[in-house]
C-alpha cells in the first residue's frame, strides 16, 4: 500500500477522471488521504488543449524534483498530455511513468512497478470501448456530481488535440447513467453535470442525448441537471424544448463558437456557418426564456485576417453571450492545422485580438448581471462560506451565475433558497435572503 497524492489540471472531464482513479487506487488498497509531502507517488492528471497547459506541468514536475530526491517520491503523468507526448515525457528524468485516459485500470500495476524501481513505463493505448461505466467515482463534493456519459470525440476540428488524446466517441448506456444519477441523489447530491467531449453527440444504440437527458430529468429528488460541453451541430429543436420544459434541466447552455467567420469555421472544420450559429443562438433565446449562453472563442487561427476576426467581434455583439472563454490559437501536436496551416498570425496581433474581445465580453457580462438587479431567483447553496468571508455563503442560480448571500448561521450546502439580487461585482451577484 502506497500513499498517493493526485493533482488535477484542465477540464471537468479530468476532475471526473481523477475521481475514477481514486476509486481504482482505493480498491487496490492505496492511501489517498495524505498530504503531498507524505506521498510515495504523486500523480498529475494533465491537459493538452493549449500550450500553457503543457508549460504548467513541466514547471510543476521541476518543482517536484526536491521531493523525488529527498523522499524518493515517484511522479506519474496521467491524462491528455501523457497520451499526446508520452515519449517526450518519459525522456524527462523527473517523470517515472505515463498513463493515458483509457488506461487507468492499469495504474495500480504501473505504480507497483515504479515503486519496484522500473523506470519510464507507460500505458497509452486508446480504446474503442472503455467508459469506466462500472467504476463509481470517489466524490468529495457534497452536492454536485459529475457524470461522464460519453468519452472521446469524432469531429476532428483542425485545431483540437482531443480526438488524439481521448480517442473515438463511445457512450454509456442510459440505464447505467440513470442508475449513477439515482445513486448520487441517494448520497445527498442535488445537482449533476453530464459530461462528454461532445456531450450532445451521445448515442447508444437507439438512444440519443434527448432520450438520455429526459430519463435523467425523471430521477426523483434530482434538483438540477447541467451538461457540458456540447457541439452546436447536435441541438435538435426537441432538445431545446426539453430544456425549456423540464424544470430540473438548467437554463444554461455552453455553445462553443470558436470563430464568427464562415471561411475560418470551414478551415476549423466546425460543420456550421456564421449564419447557422446565429440562427441557433437566436432560437435558443426564443425557445428557452432567460437562457444563459456562454461560449469558447479562438483568436488568431492560422490565416485569420483582420476582417475575419471582426466577424467574430460582430457576432459577439449580436448574440451578447452571458460569458465567454477566449483563447489565442496554439498549434497542437497531431492536429490537421499544425500539419497544414502555418501559425501565421503574429503573437502581438493575437494579443490585440484577445484584449479586444475580452473587453467586449466584460461589457456583455456586466449587462447580463445588471439585468438581474432587483429580481428574485432560486439559489442552490454550494458553499457555506466564501474564500473571502465566513459571514457569506455562495451558490448558483439556475442559469449558473454565482450569487453571494449573507450567511445567517443556518444556511447549509444543498439548501435551495429564494433570494433578491441587490448588487453585483464583475462576475458575481450579491443577494439577500427573502424570508
Ligand atoms: N488553441 C487554442 N484554443 C484551443 N481550444 C481547443 N484547442 C485549441 C487550440 N489549439 C479551445 C477551444 C475549445 C476549448 C476547450 O479550448 O475553444 O472549445
Ligand atoms: Fe475538440 Fe472539436 Fe472535438 Fe470539441 S468537437 S473536443 S473542439 S475536436
PDB file of C-alpha atoms in Angstrom, residues 82 86-87 90 96-100 106 110 119-124:
ATOM      1  CA  UNK A  82       0.519  11.523 -21.252  1.00  0.00           C
ATOM      2  CA  UNK A  86       4.452  10.281 -23.809  1.00  0.00           C
ATOM      3  CA  UNK A  87       7.909   9.854 -25.430  1.00  0.00           C
ATOM      4  CA  UNK A  90       9.479   9.686 -20.463  1.00  0.00           C
ATOM      5  CA  UNK A  96       8.560   7.816 -13.758  1.00  0.00           C
ATOM      6  CA  UNK A  97       5.526   6.724 -15.747  1.00  0.00           C
ATOM      7  CA  UNK A  98       2.713   7.887 -18.040  1.00  0.00           C
ATOM      8  CA  UNK A  99      -0.885   6.644 -18.230  1.00  0.00           C
ATOM      9  CA  UNK A 100      -3.382   7.749 -20.897  1.00  0.00           C
ATOM     10  CA  UNK A 106      -3.566  -0.425 -15.301  1.00  0.00           C
ATOM     11  CA  UNK A 110       2.363   0.768 -13.082  1.00  0.00           C
ATOM     12  CA  UNK A 119      11.782   3.376 -14.854  1.00  0.00           C
ATOM     13  CA  UNK A 120       9.834   5.031 -17.610  1.00  0.00           C
ATOM     14  CA  UNK A 121       6.875   2.732 -18.024  1.00  0.00           C
ATOM     15  CA  UNK A 122       3.769   3.801 -19.873  1.00  0.00           C
ATOM     16  CA  UNK A 123       0.318   2.652 -20.821  1.00  0.00           C
ATOM     17  CA  UNK A 124      -1.274   4.759 -23.517  1.00  0.00           C
TER      18      UNK A 124
END
